[in-house]
CSV table of C-alpha atoms in Angstrom, one decimal:
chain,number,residue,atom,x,y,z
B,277,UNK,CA,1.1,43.9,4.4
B,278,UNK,CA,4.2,42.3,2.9
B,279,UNK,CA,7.0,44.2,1.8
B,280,UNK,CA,7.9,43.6,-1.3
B,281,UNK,CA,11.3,43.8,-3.2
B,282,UNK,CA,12.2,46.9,-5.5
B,283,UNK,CA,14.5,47.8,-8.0
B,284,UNK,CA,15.1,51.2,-9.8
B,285,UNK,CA,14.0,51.4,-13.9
B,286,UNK,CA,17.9,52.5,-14.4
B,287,UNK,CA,19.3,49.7,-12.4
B,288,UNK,CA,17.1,47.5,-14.1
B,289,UNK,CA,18.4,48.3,-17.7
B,290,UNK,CA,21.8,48.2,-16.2
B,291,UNK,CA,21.5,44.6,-14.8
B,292,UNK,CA,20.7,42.7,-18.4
B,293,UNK,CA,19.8,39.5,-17.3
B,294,UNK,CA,19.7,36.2,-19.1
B,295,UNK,CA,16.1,35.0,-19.9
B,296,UNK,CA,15.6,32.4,-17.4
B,297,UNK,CA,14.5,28.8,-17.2
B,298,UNK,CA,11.3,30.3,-15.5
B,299,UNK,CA,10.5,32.8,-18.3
B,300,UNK,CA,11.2,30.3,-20.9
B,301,UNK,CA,8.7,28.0,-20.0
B,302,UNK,CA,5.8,30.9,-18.9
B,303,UNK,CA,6.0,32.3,-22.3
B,304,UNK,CA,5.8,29.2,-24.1
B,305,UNK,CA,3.1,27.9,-22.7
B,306,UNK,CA,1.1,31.1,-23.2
B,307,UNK,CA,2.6,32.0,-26.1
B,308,UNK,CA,-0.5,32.5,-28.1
B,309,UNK,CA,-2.7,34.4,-25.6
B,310,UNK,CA,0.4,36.8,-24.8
B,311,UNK,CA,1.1,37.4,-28.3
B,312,UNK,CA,-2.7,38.3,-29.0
B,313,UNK,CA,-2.6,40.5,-26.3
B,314,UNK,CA,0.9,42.4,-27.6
B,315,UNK,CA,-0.2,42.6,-30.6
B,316,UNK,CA,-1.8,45.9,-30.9
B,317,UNK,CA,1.2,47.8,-30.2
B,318,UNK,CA,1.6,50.0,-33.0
B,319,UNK,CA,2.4,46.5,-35.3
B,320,UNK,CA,6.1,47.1,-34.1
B,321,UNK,CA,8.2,50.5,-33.7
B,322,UNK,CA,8.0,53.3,-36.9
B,323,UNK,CA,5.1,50.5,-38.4
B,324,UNK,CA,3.1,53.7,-37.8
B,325,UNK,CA,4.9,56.9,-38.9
B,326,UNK,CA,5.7,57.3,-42.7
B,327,UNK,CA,9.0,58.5,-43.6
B,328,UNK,CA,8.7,62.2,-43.3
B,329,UNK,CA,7.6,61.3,-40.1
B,330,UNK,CA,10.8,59.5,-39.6
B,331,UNK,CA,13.0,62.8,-40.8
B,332,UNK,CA,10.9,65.2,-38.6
B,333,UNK,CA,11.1,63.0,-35.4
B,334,UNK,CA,14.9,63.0,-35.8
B,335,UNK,CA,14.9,66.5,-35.3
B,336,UNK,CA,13.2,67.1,-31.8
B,337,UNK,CA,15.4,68.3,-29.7
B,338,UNK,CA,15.0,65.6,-26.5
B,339,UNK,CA,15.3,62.8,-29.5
B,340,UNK,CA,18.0,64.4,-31.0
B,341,UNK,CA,20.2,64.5,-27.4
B,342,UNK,CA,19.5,61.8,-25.6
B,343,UNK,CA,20.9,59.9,-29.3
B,344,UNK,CA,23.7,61.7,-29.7
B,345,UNK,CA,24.6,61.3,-26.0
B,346,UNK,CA,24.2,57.2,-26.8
B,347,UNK,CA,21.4,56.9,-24.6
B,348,UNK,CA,19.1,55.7,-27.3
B,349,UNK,CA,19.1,54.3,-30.4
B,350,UNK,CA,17.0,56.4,-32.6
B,351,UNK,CA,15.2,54.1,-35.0
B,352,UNK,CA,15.0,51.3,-32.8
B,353,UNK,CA,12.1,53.6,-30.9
B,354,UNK,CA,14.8,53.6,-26.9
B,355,UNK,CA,14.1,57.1,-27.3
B,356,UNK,CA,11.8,59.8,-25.5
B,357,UNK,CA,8.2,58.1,-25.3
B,358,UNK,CA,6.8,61.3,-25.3
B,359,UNK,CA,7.5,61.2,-29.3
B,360,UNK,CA,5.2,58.3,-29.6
B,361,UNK,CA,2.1,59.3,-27.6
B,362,UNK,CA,-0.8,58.4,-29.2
B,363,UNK,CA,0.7,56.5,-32.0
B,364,UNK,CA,-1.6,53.1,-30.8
B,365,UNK,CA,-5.1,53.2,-31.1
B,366,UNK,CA,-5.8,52.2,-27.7
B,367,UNK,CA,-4.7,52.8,-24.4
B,368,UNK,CA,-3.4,49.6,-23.4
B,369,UNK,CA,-1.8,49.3,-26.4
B,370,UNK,CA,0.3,52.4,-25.7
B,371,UNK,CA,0.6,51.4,-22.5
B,372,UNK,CA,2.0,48.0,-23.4
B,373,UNK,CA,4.0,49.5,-26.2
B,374,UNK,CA,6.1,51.5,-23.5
B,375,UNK,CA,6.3,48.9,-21.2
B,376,UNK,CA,7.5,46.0,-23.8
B,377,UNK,CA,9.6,47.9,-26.1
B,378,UNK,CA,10.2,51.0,-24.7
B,379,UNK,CA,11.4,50.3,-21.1
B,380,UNK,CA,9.4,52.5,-19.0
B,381,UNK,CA,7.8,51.1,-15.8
B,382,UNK,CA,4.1,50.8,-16.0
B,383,UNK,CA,1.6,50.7,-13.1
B,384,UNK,CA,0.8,47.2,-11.9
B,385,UNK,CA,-2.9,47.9,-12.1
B,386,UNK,CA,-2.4,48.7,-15.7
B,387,UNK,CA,-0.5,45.9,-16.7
B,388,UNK,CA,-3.3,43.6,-14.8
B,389,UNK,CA,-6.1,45.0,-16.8
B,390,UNK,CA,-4.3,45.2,-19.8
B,391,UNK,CA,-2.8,41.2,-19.6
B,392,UNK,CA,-5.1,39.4,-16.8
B,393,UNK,CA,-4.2,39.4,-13.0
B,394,UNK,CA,-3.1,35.8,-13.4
B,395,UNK,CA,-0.7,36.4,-16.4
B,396,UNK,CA,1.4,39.5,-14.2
B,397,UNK,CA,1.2,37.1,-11.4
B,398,UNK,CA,3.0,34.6,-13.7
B,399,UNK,CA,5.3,37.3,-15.1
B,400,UNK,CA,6.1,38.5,-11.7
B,401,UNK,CA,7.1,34.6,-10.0
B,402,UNK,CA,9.4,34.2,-13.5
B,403,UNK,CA,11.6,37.3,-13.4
B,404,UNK,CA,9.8,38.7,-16.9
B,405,UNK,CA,8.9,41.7,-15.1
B,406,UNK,CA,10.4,43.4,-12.0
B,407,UNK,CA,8.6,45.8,-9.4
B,408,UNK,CA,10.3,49.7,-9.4
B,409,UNK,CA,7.9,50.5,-6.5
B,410,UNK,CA,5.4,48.9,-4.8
B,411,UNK,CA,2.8,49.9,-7.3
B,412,UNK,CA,4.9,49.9,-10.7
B,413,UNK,CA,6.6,47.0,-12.8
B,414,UNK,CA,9.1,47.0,-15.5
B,415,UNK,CA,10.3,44.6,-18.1
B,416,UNK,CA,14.1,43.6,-18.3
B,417,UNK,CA,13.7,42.6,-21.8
B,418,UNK,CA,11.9,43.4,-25.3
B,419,UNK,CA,9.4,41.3,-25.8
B,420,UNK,CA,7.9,41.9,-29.4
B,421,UNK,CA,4.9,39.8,-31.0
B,422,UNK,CA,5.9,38.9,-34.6
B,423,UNK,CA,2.9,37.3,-36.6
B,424,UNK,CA,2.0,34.2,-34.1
B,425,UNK,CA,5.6,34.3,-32.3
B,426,UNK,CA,7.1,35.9,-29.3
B,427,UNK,CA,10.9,37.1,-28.8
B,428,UNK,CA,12.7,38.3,-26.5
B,429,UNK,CA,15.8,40.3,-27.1
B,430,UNK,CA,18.2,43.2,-24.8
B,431,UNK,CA,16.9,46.6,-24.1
B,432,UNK,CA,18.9,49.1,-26.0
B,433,UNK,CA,22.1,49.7,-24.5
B,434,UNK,CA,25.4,50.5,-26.2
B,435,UNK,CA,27.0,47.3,-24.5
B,436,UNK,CA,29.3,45.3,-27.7
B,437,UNK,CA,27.3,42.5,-26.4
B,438,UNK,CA,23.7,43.1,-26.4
B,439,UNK,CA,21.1,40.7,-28.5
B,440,UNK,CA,19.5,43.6,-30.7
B,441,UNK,CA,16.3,42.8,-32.3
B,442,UNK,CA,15.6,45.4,-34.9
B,443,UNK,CA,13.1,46.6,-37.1
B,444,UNK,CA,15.4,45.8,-40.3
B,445,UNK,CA,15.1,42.2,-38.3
B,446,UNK,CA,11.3,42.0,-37.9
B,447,UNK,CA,10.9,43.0,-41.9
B,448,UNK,CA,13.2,40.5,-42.6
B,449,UNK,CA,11.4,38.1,-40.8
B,450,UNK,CA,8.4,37.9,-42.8
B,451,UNK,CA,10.3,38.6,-46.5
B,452,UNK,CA,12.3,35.6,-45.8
B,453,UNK,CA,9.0,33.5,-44.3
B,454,UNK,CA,7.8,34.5,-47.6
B,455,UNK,CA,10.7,33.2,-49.8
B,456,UNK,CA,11.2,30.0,-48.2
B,457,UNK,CA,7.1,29.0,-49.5
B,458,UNK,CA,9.3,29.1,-53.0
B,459,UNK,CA,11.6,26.5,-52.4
B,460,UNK,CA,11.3,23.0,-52.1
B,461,UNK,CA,13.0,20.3,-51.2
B,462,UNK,CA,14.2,22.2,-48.2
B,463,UNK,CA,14.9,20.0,-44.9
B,464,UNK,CA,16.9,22.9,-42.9
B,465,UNK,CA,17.3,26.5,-42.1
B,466,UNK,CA,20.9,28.2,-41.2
B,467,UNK,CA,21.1,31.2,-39.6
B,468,UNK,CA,24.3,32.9,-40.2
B,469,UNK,CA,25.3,36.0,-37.3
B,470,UNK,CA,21.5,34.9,-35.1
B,471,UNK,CA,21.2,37.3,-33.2
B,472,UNK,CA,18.1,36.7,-31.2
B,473,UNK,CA,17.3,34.1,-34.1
B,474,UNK,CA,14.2,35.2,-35.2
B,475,UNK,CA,15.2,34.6,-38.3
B,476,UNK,CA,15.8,31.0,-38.4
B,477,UNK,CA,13.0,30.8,-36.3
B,478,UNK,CA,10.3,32.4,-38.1
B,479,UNK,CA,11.0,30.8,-41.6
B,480,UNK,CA,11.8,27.5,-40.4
B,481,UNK,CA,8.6,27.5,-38.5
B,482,UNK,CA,6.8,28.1,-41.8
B,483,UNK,CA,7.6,25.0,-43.1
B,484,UNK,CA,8.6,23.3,-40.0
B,485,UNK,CA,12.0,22.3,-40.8
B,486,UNK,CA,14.9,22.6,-37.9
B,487,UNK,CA,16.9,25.6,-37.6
B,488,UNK,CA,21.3,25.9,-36.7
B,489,UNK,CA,22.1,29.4,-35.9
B,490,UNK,CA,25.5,30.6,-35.3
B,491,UNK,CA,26.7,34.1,-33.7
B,492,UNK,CA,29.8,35.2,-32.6
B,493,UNK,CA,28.2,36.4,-29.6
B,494,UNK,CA,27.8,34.1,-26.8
B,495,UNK,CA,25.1,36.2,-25.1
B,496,UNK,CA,22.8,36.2,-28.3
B,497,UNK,CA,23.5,32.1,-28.4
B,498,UNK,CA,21.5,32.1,-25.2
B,499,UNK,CA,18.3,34.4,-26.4
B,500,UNK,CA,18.1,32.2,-29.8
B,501,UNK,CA,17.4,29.2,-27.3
B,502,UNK,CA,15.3,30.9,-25.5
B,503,UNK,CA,13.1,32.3,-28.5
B,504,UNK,CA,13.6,28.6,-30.4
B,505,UNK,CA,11.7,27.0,-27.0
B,506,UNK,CA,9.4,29.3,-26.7
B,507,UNK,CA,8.0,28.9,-30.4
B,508,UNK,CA,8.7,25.2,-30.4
B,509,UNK,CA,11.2,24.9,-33.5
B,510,UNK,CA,13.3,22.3,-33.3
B,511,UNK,CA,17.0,24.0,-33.3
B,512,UNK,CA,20.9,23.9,-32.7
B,513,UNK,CA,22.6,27.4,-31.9
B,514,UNK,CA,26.6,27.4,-32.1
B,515,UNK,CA,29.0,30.5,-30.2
B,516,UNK,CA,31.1,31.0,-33.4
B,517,UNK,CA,32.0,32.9,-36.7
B,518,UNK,CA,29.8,31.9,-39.5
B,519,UNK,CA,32.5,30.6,-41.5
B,520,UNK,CA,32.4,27.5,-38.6
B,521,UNK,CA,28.6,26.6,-40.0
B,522,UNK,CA,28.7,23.8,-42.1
B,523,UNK,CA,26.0,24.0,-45.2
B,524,UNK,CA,24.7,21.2,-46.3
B,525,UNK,CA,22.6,21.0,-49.8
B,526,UNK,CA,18.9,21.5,-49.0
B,527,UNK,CA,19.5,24.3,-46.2
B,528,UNK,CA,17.8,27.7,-47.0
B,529,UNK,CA,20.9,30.2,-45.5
B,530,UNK,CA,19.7,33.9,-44.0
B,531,UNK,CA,21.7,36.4,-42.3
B,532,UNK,CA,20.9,39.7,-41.8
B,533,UNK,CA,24.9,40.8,-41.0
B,534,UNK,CA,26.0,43.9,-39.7
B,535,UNK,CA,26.1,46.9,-42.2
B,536,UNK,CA,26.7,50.4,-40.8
B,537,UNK,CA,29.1,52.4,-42.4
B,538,UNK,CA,31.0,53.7,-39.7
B,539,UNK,CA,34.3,55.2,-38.7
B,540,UNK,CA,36.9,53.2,-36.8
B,541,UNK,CA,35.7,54.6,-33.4
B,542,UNK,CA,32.1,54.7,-34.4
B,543,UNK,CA,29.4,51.5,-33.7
B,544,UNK,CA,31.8,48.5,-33.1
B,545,UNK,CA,28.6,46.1,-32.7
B,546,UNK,CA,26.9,47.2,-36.0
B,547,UNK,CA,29.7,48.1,-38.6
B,548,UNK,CA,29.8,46.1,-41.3
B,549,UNK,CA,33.2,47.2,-42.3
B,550,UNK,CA,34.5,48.9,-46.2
B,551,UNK,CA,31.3,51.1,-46.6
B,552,UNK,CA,29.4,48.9,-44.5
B,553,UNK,CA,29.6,46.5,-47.1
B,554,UNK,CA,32.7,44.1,-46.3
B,555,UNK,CA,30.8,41.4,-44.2
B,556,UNK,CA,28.0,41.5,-46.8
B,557,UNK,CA,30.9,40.8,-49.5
B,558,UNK,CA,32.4,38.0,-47.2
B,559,UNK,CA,29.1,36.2,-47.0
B,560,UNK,CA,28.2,36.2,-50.4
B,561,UNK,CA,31.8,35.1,-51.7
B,562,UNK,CA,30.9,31.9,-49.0
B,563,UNK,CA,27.8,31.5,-51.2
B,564,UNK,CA,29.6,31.6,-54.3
B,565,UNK,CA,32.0,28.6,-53.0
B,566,UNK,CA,30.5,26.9,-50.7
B,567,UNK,CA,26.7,27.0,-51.1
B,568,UNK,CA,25.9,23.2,-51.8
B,569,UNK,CA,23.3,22.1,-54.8
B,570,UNK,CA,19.7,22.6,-54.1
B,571,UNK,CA,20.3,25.4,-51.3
B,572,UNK,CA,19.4,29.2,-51.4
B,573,UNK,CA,20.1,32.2,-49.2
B,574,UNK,CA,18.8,35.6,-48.5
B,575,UNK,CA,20.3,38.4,-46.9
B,576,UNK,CA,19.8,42.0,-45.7
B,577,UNK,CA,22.3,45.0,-46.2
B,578,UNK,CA,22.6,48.2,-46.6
B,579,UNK,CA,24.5,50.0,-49.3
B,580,UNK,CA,25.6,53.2,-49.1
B,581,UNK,CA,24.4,56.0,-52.2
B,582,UNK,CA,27.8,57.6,-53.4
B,583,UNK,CA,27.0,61.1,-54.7
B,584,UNK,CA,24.5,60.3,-57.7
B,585,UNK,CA,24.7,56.7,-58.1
B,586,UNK,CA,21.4,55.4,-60.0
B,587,UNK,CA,22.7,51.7,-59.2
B,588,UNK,CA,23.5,50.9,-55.4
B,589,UNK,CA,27.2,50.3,-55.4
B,590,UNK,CA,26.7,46.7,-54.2
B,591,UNK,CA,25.0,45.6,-57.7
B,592,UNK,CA,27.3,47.3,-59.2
B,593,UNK,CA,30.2,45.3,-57.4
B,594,UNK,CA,28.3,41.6,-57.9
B,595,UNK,CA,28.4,42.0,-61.4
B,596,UNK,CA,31.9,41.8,-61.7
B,597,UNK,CA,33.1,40.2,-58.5
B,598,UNK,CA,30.3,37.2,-57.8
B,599,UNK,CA,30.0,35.3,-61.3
B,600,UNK,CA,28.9,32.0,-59.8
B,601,UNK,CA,25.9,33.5,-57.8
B,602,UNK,CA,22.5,33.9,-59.5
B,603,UNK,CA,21.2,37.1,-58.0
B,604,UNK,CA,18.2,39.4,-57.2
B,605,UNK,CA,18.4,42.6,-55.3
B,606,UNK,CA,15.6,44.2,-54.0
B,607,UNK,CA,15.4,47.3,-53.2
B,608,UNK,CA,13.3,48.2,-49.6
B,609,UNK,CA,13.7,51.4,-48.4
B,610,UNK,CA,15.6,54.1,-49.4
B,611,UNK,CA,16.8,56.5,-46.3
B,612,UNK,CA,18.9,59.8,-45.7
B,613,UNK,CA,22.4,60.8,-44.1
B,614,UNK,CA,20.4,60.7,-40.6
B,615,UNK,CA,23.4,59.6,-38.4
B,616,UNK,CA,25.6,60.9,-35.7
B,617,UNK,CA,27.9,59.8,-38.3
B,618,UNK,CA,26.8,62.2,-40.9
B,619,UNK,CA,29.7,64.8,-41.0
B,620,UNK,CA,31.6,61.7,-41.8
B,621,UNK,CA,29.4,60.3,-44.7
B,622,UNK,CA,29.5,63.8,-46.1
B,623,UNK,CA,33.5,63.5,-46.0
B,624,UNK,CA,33.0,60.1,-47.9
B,625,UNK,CA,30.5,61.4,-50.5
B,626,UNK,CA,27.5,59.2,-49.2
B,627,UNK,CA,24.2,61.3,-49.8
B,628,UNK,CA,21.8,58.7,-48.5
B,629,UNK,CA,21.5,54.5,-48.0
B,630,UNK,CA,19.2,52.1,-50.1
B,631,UNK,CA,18.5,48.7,-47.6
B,632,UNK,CA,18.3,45.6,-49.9
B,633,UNK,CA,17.0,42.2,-49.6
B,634,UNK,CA,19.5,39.9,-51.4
B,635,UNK,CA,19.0,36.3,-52.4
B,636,UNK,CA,19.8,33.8,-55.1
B,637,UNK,CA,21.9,30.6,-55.2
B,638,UNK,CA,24.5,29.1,-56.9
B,639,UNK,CA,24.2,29.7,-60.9
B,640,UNK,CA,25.1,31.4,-63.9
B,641,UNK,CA,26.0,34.8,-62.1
B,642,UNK,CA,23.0,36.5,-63.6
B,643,UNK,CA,21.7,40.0,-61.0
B,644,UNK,CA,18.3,41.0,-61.2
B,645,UNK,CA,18.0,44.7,-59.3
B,646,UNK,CA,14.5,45.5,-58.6
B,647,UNK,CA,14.8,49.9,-57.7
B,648,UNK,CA,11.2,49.3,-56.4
B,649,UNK,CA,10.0,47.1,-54.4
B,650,UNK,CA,6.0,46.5,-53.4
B,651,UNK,CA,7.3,45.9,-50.1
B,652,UNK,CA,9.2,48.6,-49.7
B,653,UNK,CA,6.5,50.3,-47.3
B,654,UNK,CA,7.0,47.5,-44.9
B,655,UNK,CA,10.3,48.2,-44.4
B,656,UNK,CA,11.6,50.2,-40.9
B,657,UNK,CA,15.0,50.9,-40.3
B,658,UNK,CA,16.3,49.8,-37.7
């Protein structure tokens, strides 16, 4: 019997490879019959746990420690699996669930009857998944089925460079594949602060149109490729801030920019500086200047609820400070102070966060703010 080459589940998650040449081209050309197969994996992290669900899981104690000892991220679903068992309605899907999303190694005869012998084969000869013994196999990457498409994104890690794909992300996904229907005239999508570019890649496969990303992160340039190949959209993806992205009228702008209100030594990769709001500001003073005729935008933040606020201080700021932009807020999901930041919120008067979905164009600076949202059930924080 051959040997055959092993490598520890720690060591892997240490190792954060690129997504190869090889993994590229095996997942698109069984893009469809691997995303059928992942698709049963609870929808996508916190799809199945309502809110109070949400508040009680941050309590358990193994949760609870391995977050605030920055070993997981706790509503990206890095954390304990044992707080998810269960959740799917099959087997495999759990099973699957853990291997693609959560990390843990999963028994090669497992992963064989749950994705064909061929397809681990395949995923084995690529580099998409790695042996941790002789019998066992684990996954380098997230690999998370969004509607028809595939992406690939980092494991959680509290590197300042990893590609995070969140659940904030996936929502945003399908509100923006949603908007874009809207619009016409549209020839282009521009994705402002990629990340793994599902974004861009998502809508601008709705109405297949090309897609330009741009990210200041060189290491997320390289999974928005990889994602673009593998769901065949036409693309350009630039290492760069997003003030470098030239818009041109009929682009459709998203962004989904960081927005965590964090102190100066808090979550360097994620704040989105003043309250969490400053990048969210930046971009939509761009929008009010530079957004060219016949173009529209949407964006995702998250603005922080000082002490009993009825109107998210972000509306409250566009009315005054954005009279160019024609406006409407949504409002997707409210959330507590459930942070390792909390003693600090608390300091700043913040008793909880409202996510928002903004978009608009260039106009007569009129803001819409819908406080409830038929979406908003859809929405996981991520």
């Amino acid at each position: 019997m051959n040997s055959i080459a092993t490598i520890s589940p720690q060591v892997i998650g240490q190792n954060r490879p690129f997504p190869n040449e090889d993994i590229v081209t095996f997942l698109a050309a069984r893009r469809a019959e691997t995303n059928a197969k992942l698709r049963g994996m609870c929808g996508f992290p916190m799809r199945a746990l309502g809110r109070r669900d949400i508040v009680a899981l941050c309590y358990e104690k193994s949760v609870r420690e391995r977050f605030e000892q920055f070993e997981s991220n706790l509503f990206a679903l890095s954390v304990d699996p044992d707080a998810y068992r269960g959740l799917p309605e099959r087997e495999q899907d759990e099973a699957l669930y853990c291997l693609f999303i959560l990390g843990d190694s999963l028994d090669t005869m497992a992963v064989a009857d749950a994705m064909g012998q061929d397809w681990l084969n395949a995923a084995l000869d690529c580099g998409l998944l790695w042996h941790t013994d002789s019998m066992a196999v684990a996954c380098p990457f997230r690999l998370v089925p969004h509607d028809q498409q595939l992406f690939l994104s980092d494991r959680y890690s509290i590197a300042q460079d990893m590609v995070y794909l969140s659940n904030d992300s996936l929502f945003m996904a399908k509100f923006t594949k949603r908007i874009v229907k809207r619009h016409v005239n549209l020839d282009h999508l521009v994705d402002l602060g990629c990340g793994s570019g599902i974004l861009g890649i998502a809508a601008a496969s709705a109405l297949e149109i090309p897609v330009a990303g741009v990210d200041l992160n060189e290491r997320a340039i390289v999974f928005a490729r990889a994602n673009a190949r593998i769901n065949n959209v036409e693309s350009r993806w630039l290492p760069g801030s997003y003030e470098a992205m030239p818009l041109r009228p009929g682009c459709f702008v998203v962004a989904n920019p960081p927005f965590v209100f964090s102190p100066a030594s808090g979550a360097l990769h994620s704040d989105g500086g003043n309250l969490g709001l400053g990048l969210t500001r930046q971009l939509l003073r761009m929008f009010e200047e530079q957004l060219p005729n016949h173009s529209s935008f949407a964006l995702m933040t998250q603005s922080p609820i000082i002490g009993n606020e009825i109107l998210p201080r972000l509306i409250s700021d566009c009315r005054d400070s954005f009279p160019k932009l024609d406006l409407l807020a949504e409002n997707v999901g409210t959330m507590p102070v459930l942070s390792k930041f909390a003693d600090f919120y608390r300091k700043n008067g913040v008793t909880g966060f409202q996510q928002l979905v903004l978009s608009g164009n260039r106009g007569h600076g009129d803001v819409t703010y819908l406080s409830e949202n038929k979406h908003a059930d859809d929405v996981c924080f991520g």
